[in-house]
Amino acid sequence: MEANDTRLDLLRRLLLQSLQLDEDKWRELVTEKKNLLYFNSLFNSRESVNLFLWVEADSSVSMSLDFPKKPNKVVCVTKTEKEVISADNVSRALLIEDLHGEDVLSFITALTQEVVCPLLSNPENNGEWAPGAAEETLNFMERLKNEALVMKARQEGWTFLPFPKHLPDDKELKSPAIKLLHACESVIIEWAGLVSELLQQKPSQALLDGFKPEPSEEFNFWNSRLKNLQLIQQQMISSKAQQLASYLQSAEGAYCFILKQIYGEVQTGLQEAEDATQNLKPLQEKLEETEVLEYSQLRDSMAAVMEKINQVWMNSHFHCKPCWIVVLLQEICNLFLDRSRTFLRGQEVMRGLLADPAKVLEDIQVVTLTLEKFKEKYIQCRNHLEKQDGGSRRWEFPSHLVFSQLDDFLSRMISIQEVYSIRLQFQLEQVVLAGGRGKMWTDAVEEVYQDFLLQLHLLSDCQYDASEPTDQSFPLQACSFQEYVLDLEARLVSILKGTLDDCCVSSSAVKILNMFGQVLDRPLIQEQLRPQLVQSGHHPQVDSTTPAEGSQCPPELPDSPTPFQKISALVVELRYSVRLDWSSKLDRDSAFILEHPLIKQQAKGMMGIPFRDKLETMLSEIKQVSWERDIELHPQAAQLLKSRCDIGKSYQCLSHMVSCYNQVVSGTLPVELPLIQEQQKEIKQSLLELTNQKWSSEGVHELVEQKRESVTAFFAMVNEARANMATMSQITQGWVELPLLQRIGNFLQRGEATEESYSQLRKDSEEVLRLTQENLRLYAADDTSASWYTYLDHVDQLVQDGLLQLLLRSLHFLSDNMKPQSSGGALLQVSLQLDSTGSLFEPSLEEDLADLLKSFIDDVYSAASLPPRISVSHHGGHQEALRENADLMALEQEVMQHLPEVREEAALLKARLDNFSHLWNSNKRAVMQEFLTYGRKLKPEEEEVAETPPTLADFQREIQSLQKQMSSVSHLSKNELLHGWLQVELKPFKDALHLFIHNWISMYTQHLLKLVRHSMSRRSVDEEQDEDKKSSSNFPLTETIMLLETVGVEVPELTTLLQS
């Protein structure tokens, strides 16, 4: 995951505000590798749900996947669902909360347990609440308290198992209650989740997440798990847990088996943790002993460490698996790597190049030998296991799984060691050469050595950690350093050849070679100076501190030539012949270059420098000749050498001029050519004058410099004007991204985004006008000329093309989101209302919806009216011109064609809901009168029917029928999506229909209530009557009251009667 990941933008805005961070702190936070791993785990892993961030005492920002211990303020980033977070769902899938206080969880626990729950449990405090509301709120607060206790325990390193708020007593054990049974089963489900979450934690997770854990984290993991499982076991065998288990068993609940399964998993986990803790203890003690040793003593402990690892593998019953031992070995490698980097002082390792290279090189070698010793003991242990017990307990995993990071570190150590070896070989500060040209050679060596020291300074001042294998900065710089060293070696070869050629006695050559010391061991120098080195091996070495003789040699007695001297004479003769041939060729090539013109016209009006590659080669060879000093040059080569500096400067200047001119010619726009044509002709004529000049001509450099200013000024002018044109094109092309139509909430509405787009269009239009006027000044054009009018037409067309793409994109957005197969969701919303006359849509689907769509289309076209016309020859605004565009007209027509389709679907919806029309169309008084007369609703064909007063069962039938209709209305969805883009809000319709049904039910219940009151008013308080005595309406009084109570109608007179 990278620091510029777009998914971090939402977090950046909120965290900057919540934790009061500045941009520098944020960049520091997201560039640290460890933090990027946390973000990667949250975004790309389904299992990681929470991420906690807080500010430390030193103002640094920390983060963790676990809740921190007692921070002042914590920002909790939580997933709403276990899913991978992408750029599309990041705003929906993440919930970000601020938690304040030194101990948030303790506060929540105390508040709910000691204040809220006791208050809600007291019936006197919730007498006026709706039925069930107090109980539901109390259950919620109990769940909140349990969640806080679970999280607080997790923060402290153990697992809390919550219990239901009410444990069953002996009476409830005999007759289980459904609510209590449900609460107990919910607790068991939560226990299963907590225990499963604990047992699924693996010590290898840190490695899988890209971290570099050490063995101490493995030891702490198993110690913590052992303690945690012991506490869980204590909770599960407590009296509360036994009471809960007995209740589930008596209720024959399905979760009794799950409870036993949880207990079994805890026991298995305990055995595993005890086994791991016991077998890892000797290894832990041995590693703790190594931590107090000096690093140089660490190598002797490798055998003992590997022996302890072998004992863990052989003795453990749970962890004798390759995957586990690989993790353990990787953690031990991480420990040794961390100690190695600490020993080398990490980022300071390259500082020793200038301070004490021999000491640092020795430390690097100690580190390399120590780590190699660990690998050696690993291989010995592996081979021993293959031979032991017939290889039944051998390690069958590949070694690279263990040592991949260690091998990368060793490879990096080799690279650093090579740099230090080069540093120790280049000991040239004591080189002093004598002889006639001794000072010249000494200065040349000193120049090489200073260049070498400069490269060392660059390496030693690096701001990265060279010992970190994952940082690729060092390999790149080391490669550049070694390439530069090769160049320095080539220069040293030339110097050594020159000094050795000046020596006429072998003893002087031996002194010189001895003086250069270990630098002669460099492969390139050995290869290039092989004859001289062979010769020095046949002569005794002398004191290298004595200055070496040069070409002035003391007279020696003539001796008979030895075979070596004969070979040397042949080599000298061959060298002279080769130099002579090279000097002749150099002279011919110099003459060829000097007689060629400076510039030549090429195809398509371009200019070029003839034989520029050969000219560059000649200048390079002449530069090498200037180092040799003892080569005899012919006249043409001598002239080229003499004027080398002027020719080199002229060539560079001329190359720049030709490049500038060719760029102007090749990139000329048709509308631009008339504006620069005259200036271009003048520049071309000026350059063509150089075709008559040769490199050997007098005053070439002055002539080229004279023309350079005009060419570069013309190029700068044209280049700036073209840059302005490119900016205008970029501005107009960027308009396509402006949002002219915006969703506010879930629907299309006019909002700030549209106004911001309008503002941006105005601002960009002003910038286009400014750049156009700037180009008028640069081209020095006549603003009334036809060529300038053509240029304005071109700019105006750029503006109109940008507006066209903007309008097309906006109308395409509208059209595409109005297609049924689109998954973009609703664009517009209407509501279905209901009154006494029937149902109707607001706003109307006939005129109002069409007007609304046309207003959105007009908003789109209004954007085209903002940029003014730049062209002089075109009349009218861009909006009028684009109104006639065929593509836009087709899109506008396509949008409006969706209206009839959505009206058809709306009519079907309304017809479906009209099944309830009898509720608002029927006359309640007439229906009630008919019901009281005949006990039912007559059919249209029934004319003469005997009067049959309704019974209580008839009242119950009618009320239940209305209640069923009430239930059907309740199950209607809140919204209906028509044609994929128009959302119909049904809530107003449902509310009104509920009221209609309620009034119908009230009509029947009020009649019954009236009968009950009439019957009760005739009763005497002192008169004893039977409970089932019939009322004056022949309805059983008790059943009538019960029927009323089922629909929520209370009889106040009954309460008064009972109290009396």
CSV table of N, CA, C and O in Angstrom, one decimal, residues 653-705:
chain,number,residue,atom,x,y,z
A,653,CYS,N,26.8,25.6,-28.2
A,653,CYS,CA,25.9,26.7,-28.5
A,653,CYS,C,25.1,26.5,-29.8
A,653,CYS,O,23.9,26.7,-29.9
A,654,LEU,N,25.8,26.0,-30.8
A,654,LEU,CA,25.2,25.8,-32.1
A,654,LEU,C,24.2,24.6,-32.0
A,654,LEU,O,23.1,24.7,-32.6
A,655,SER,N,24.5,23.6,-31.2
A,655,SER,CA,23.5,22.5,-31.0
A,655,SER,C,22.3,23.0,-30.4
A,655,SER,O,21.1,22.6,-30.8
A,656,HIS,N,22.4,23.9,-29.4
A,656,HIS,CA,21.2,24.5,-28.8
A,656,HIS,C,20.4,25.3,-29.7
A,656,HIS,O,19.1,25.2,-29.8
A,657,MET,N,21.1,26.1,-30.5
A,657,MET,CA,20.4,27.0,-31.5
A,657,MET,C,19.6,26.1,-32.5
A,657,MET,O,18.4,26.4,-32.8
A,658,VAL,N,20.3,25.1,-33.1
A,658,VAL,CA,19.6,24.2,-34.1
A,658,VAL,C,18.4,23.5,-33.4
A,658,VAL,O,17.4,23.4,-34.1
A,659,SER,N,18.6,23.0,-32.2
A,659,SER,CA,17.5,22.4,-31.5
A,659,SER,C,16.3,23.3,-31.3
A,659,SER,O,15.1,22.9,-31.6
A,660,CYS,N,16.6,24.5,-30.9
A,660,CYS,CA,15.5,25.5,-30.7
A,660,CYS,C,14.8,25.8,-32.0
A,660,CYS,O,13.5,25.8,-32.1
A,661,TYR,N,15.5,26.0,-33.1
A,661,TYR,CA,14.9,26.3,-34.4
A,661,TYR,C,14.1,25.2,-34.9
A,661,TYR,O,13.0,25.3,-35.4
A,662,ASN,N,14.6,24.0,-34.8
A,662,ASN,CA,13.9,22.8,-35.3
A,662,ASN,C,12.6,22.6,-34.5
A,662,ASN,O,11.6,22.1,-35.0
A,663,GLN,N,12.6,22.8,-33.2
A,663,GLN,CA,11.4,22.7,-32.4
A,663,GLN,C,10.4,23.7,-32.9
A,663,GLN,O,9.2,23.4,-32.9
A,664,VAL,N,10.8,24.9,-33.2
A,664,VAL,CA,9.8,25.9,-33.7
A,664,VAL,C,9.2,25.4,-35.0
A,664,VAL,O,8.0,25.5,-35.2
A,665,VAL,N,10.1,24.9,-35.9
A,665,VAL,CA,9.6,24.5,-37.2
A,665,VAL,C,8.7,23.3,-37.1
A,665,VAL,O,7.6,23.3,-37.8
A,666,SER,N,9.1,22.3,-36.4
A,666,SER,CA,8.3,21.1,-36.3
A,666,SER,C,7.0,21.2,-35.6
A,666,SER,O,6.1,20.5,-35.9
A,667,GLY,N,6.9,22.1,-34.6
A,667,GLY,CA,5.7,22.2,-33.9
A,667,GLY,C,4.8,23.3,-34.2
A,667,GLY,O,3.9,23.7,-33.5
A,668,THR,N,5.0,23.9,-35.4
A,668,THR,CA,4.2,25.1,-35.8
A,668,THR,C,2.7,24.7,-36.1
A,668,THR,O,2.5,23.7,-36.9
A,669,LEU,N,1.8,25.4,-35.5
A,669,LEU,CA,0.4,25.1,-35.8
A,669,LEU,C,0.0,25.9,-37.0
A,669,LEU,O,0.5,27.0,-37.3
A,670,PRO,N,-1.0,25.4,-37.8
A,670,PRO,CA,-1.5,26.1,-39.0
A,670,PRO,C,-1.9,27.6,-38.7
A,670,PRO,O,-1.7,28.5,-39.5
A,671,VAL,N,-2.6,27.8,-37.5
A,671,VAL,CA,-3.1,29.1,-37.2
A,671,VAL,C,-2.0,30.0,-36.7
A,671,VAL,O,-2.1,31.2,-36.6
A,672,GLU,N,-0.8,29.3,-36.3
A,672,GLU,CA,0.3,30.1,-35.7
A,672,GLU,C,1.2,30.6,-36.8
A,672,GLU,O,1.9,31.6,-36.6
A,673,LEU,N,1.3,29.8,-37.9
A,673,LEU,CA,2.4,30.1,-38.9
A,673,LEU,C,2.3,31.5,-39.4
A,673,LEU,O,3.3,32.2,-39.6
A,674,PRO,N,1.1,32.0,-39.8
A,674,PRO,CA,1.1,33.4,-40.3
A,674,PRO,C,1.6,34.4,-39.3
A,674,PRO,O,2.1,35.5,-39.7
A,675,LEU,N,1.5,34.1,-38.0
A,675,LEU,CA,1.8,35.1,-37.0
A,675,LEU,C,3.4,35.2,-36.8
A,675,LEU,O,3.9,36.2,-36.4
A,676,ILE,N,4.1,34.1,-37.1
A,676,ILE,CA,5.5,34.0,-36.9
A,676,ILE,C,6.3,33.9,-38.2
A,676,ILE,O,7.5,33.7,-38.1
A,677,GLN,N,5.6,33.9,-39.3
A,677,GLN,CA,6.3,33.6,-40.6
A,677,GLN,C,7.4,34.6,-40.9
A,677,GLN,O,8.5,34.1,-41.3
A,678,GLU,N,7.2,35.8,-40.7
A,678,GLU,CA,8.3,36.8,-41.0
A,678,GLU,C,9.5,36.6,-40.1
A,678,GLU,O,10.6,36.6,-40.6
A,679,GLN,N,9.3,36.5,-38.8
A,679,GLN,CA,10.4,36.3,-37.9
A,679,GLN,C,11.1,35.0,-38.1
A,679,GLN,O,12.4,34.9,-38.1
A,680,GLN,N,10.4,33.9,-38.5
A,680,GLN,CA,11.0,32.7,-38.8
A,680,GLN,C,11.9,32.8,-40.0
A,680,GLN,O,13.0,32.2,-40.1
A,681,LYS,N,11.5,33.5,-41.0
A,681,LYS,CA,12.3,33.7,-42.2
A,681,LYS,C,13.6,34.4,-41.9
A,681,LYS,O,14.7,34.1,-42.4
A,682,GLU,N,13.5,35.4,-41.0
A,682,GLU,CA,14.7,36.1,-40.6
A,682,GLU,C,15.7,35.2,-39.9
A,682,GLU,O,16.9,35.3,-40.1
A,683,ILE,N,15.2,34.4,-39.0
A,683,ILE,CA,16.0,33.5,-38.2
A,683,ILE,C,16.7,32.5,-39.2
A,683,ILE,O,17.9,32.2,-39.0
A,684,LYS,N,15.9,32.0,-40.1
A,684,LYS,CA,16.4,31.0,-41.0
A,684,LYS,C,17.5,31.6,-41.9
A,684,LYS,O,18.6,31.0,-42.1
A,685,GLN,N,17.3,32.8,-42.4
A,685,GLN,CA,18.3,33.4,-43.2
A,685,GLN,C,19.6,33.7,-42.4
A,685,GLN,O,20.7,33.5,-42.9
A,686,SER,N,19.4,34.0,-41.1
A,686,SER,CA,20.6,34.2,-40.3
A,686,SER,C,21.4,32.9,-40.1
A,686,SER,O,22.6,32.9,-40.1
A,687,LEU,N,20.7,31.8,-39.9
A,687,LEU,CA,21.3,30.5,-39.7
A,687,LEU,C,22.0,30.1,-41.0
A,687,LEU,O,23.1,29.4,-40.9
A,688,LEU,N,21.4,30.4,-42.1
A,688,LEU,CA,22.0,29.9,-43.4
A,688,LEU,C,23.3,30.6,-43.7
A,688,LEU,O,24.1,30.1,-44.4
A,689,GLU,N,23.5,31.7,-43.0
A,689,GLU,CA,24.9,32.4,-43.2
A,689,GLU,C,26.0,31.5,-42.6
A,689,GLU,O,27.1,31.6,-43.1
A,690,LEU,N,25.6,30.7,-41.7
A,690,LEU,CA,26.7,29.8,-41.1
A,690,LEU,C,27.0,28.6,-42.0
A,690,LEU,O,28.0,27.9,-41.7
A,691,THR,N,26.3,28.4,-43.1
A,691,THR,CA,26.6,27.3,-44.0
A,691,THR,C,27.9,27.6,-44.7
A,691,THR,O,28.5,26.7,-45.3
A,692,ASN,N,28.2,28.9,-44.8
A,692,ASN,CA,29.5,29.3,-45.5
A,692,ASN,C,30.7,29.3,-44.6
A,692,ASN,O,31.8,29.7,-45.0
A,693,GLN,N,30.5,29.0,-43.3
A,693,GLN,CA,31.6,29.1,-42.3
A,693,GLN,C,32.0,27.7,-42.0
A,693,GLN,O,31.2,26.8,-41.9
A,694,LYS,N,33.3,27.5,-41.8
A,694,LYS,CA,33.9,26.2,-41.4
A,694,LYS,C,34.4,26.3,-40.0
A,694,LYS,O,34.7,27.4,-39.5
A,695,TRP,N,34.7,25.1,-39.4
A,695,TRP,CA,35.2,25.1,-38.1
A,695,TRP,C,36.6,25.7,-38.0
A,695,TRP,O,37.1,26.1,-37.0
A,696,SER,N,37.3,25.7,-39.2
A,696,SER,CA,38.7,26.2,-39.2
A,696,SER,C,38.7,27.7,-39.5
A,696,SER,O,39.7,28.4,-39.5
A,697,SER,N,37.5,28.3,-39.7
A,697,SER,CA,37.4,29.8,-40.0
A,697,SER,C,37.7,30.6,-38.8
A,697,SER,O,37.5,30.1,-37.6
A,698,GLU,N,38.2,31.8,-39.0
A,698,GLU,CA,38.5,32.7,-37.9
A,698,GLU,C,37.2,33.3,-37.4
A,698,GLU,O,36.3,33.6,-38.1
A,699,GLY,N,37.1,33.5,-36.1
A,699,GLY,CA,36.0,34.2,-35.5
A,699,GLY,C,34.7,33.4,-35.4
A,699,GLY,O,33.6,34.0,-35.4
A,700,VAL,N,34.8,32.0,-35.5
A,700,VAL,CA,33.6,31.2,-35.5
A,700,VAL,C,32.8,31.4,-34.2
A,700,VAL,O,31.6,31.5,-34.2
A,701,HIS,N,33.5,31.3,-33.1
A,701,HIS,CA,32.9,31.4,-31.8
A,701,HIS,C,32.1,32.7,-31.6
A,701,HIS,O,31.0,32.7,-31.1
A,702,GLU,N,32.7,33.8,-32.0
A,702,GLU,CA,32.1,35.1,-31.9
A,702,GLU,C,30.8,35.2,-32.8
A,702,GLU,O,29.8,35.8,-32.4
A,703,LEU,N,30.9,34.6,-34.0
A,703,LEU,CA,29.8,34.7,-34.9
A,703,LEU,C,28.6,33.9,-34.4
A,703,LEU,O,27.5,34.3,-34.4
A,704,VAL,N,28.9,32.7,-33.8
A,704,VAL,CA,27.8,31.9,-33.3
A,704,VAL,C,27.2,32.5,-32.1
A,704,VAL,O,26.0,32.5,-31.9
A,705,GLU,N,28.0,33.1,-31.2
A,705,GLU,CA,27.5,33.8,-30.0
A,705,GLU,C,26.6,35.0,-30.4
A,705,GLU,O,25.6,35.3,-29.8
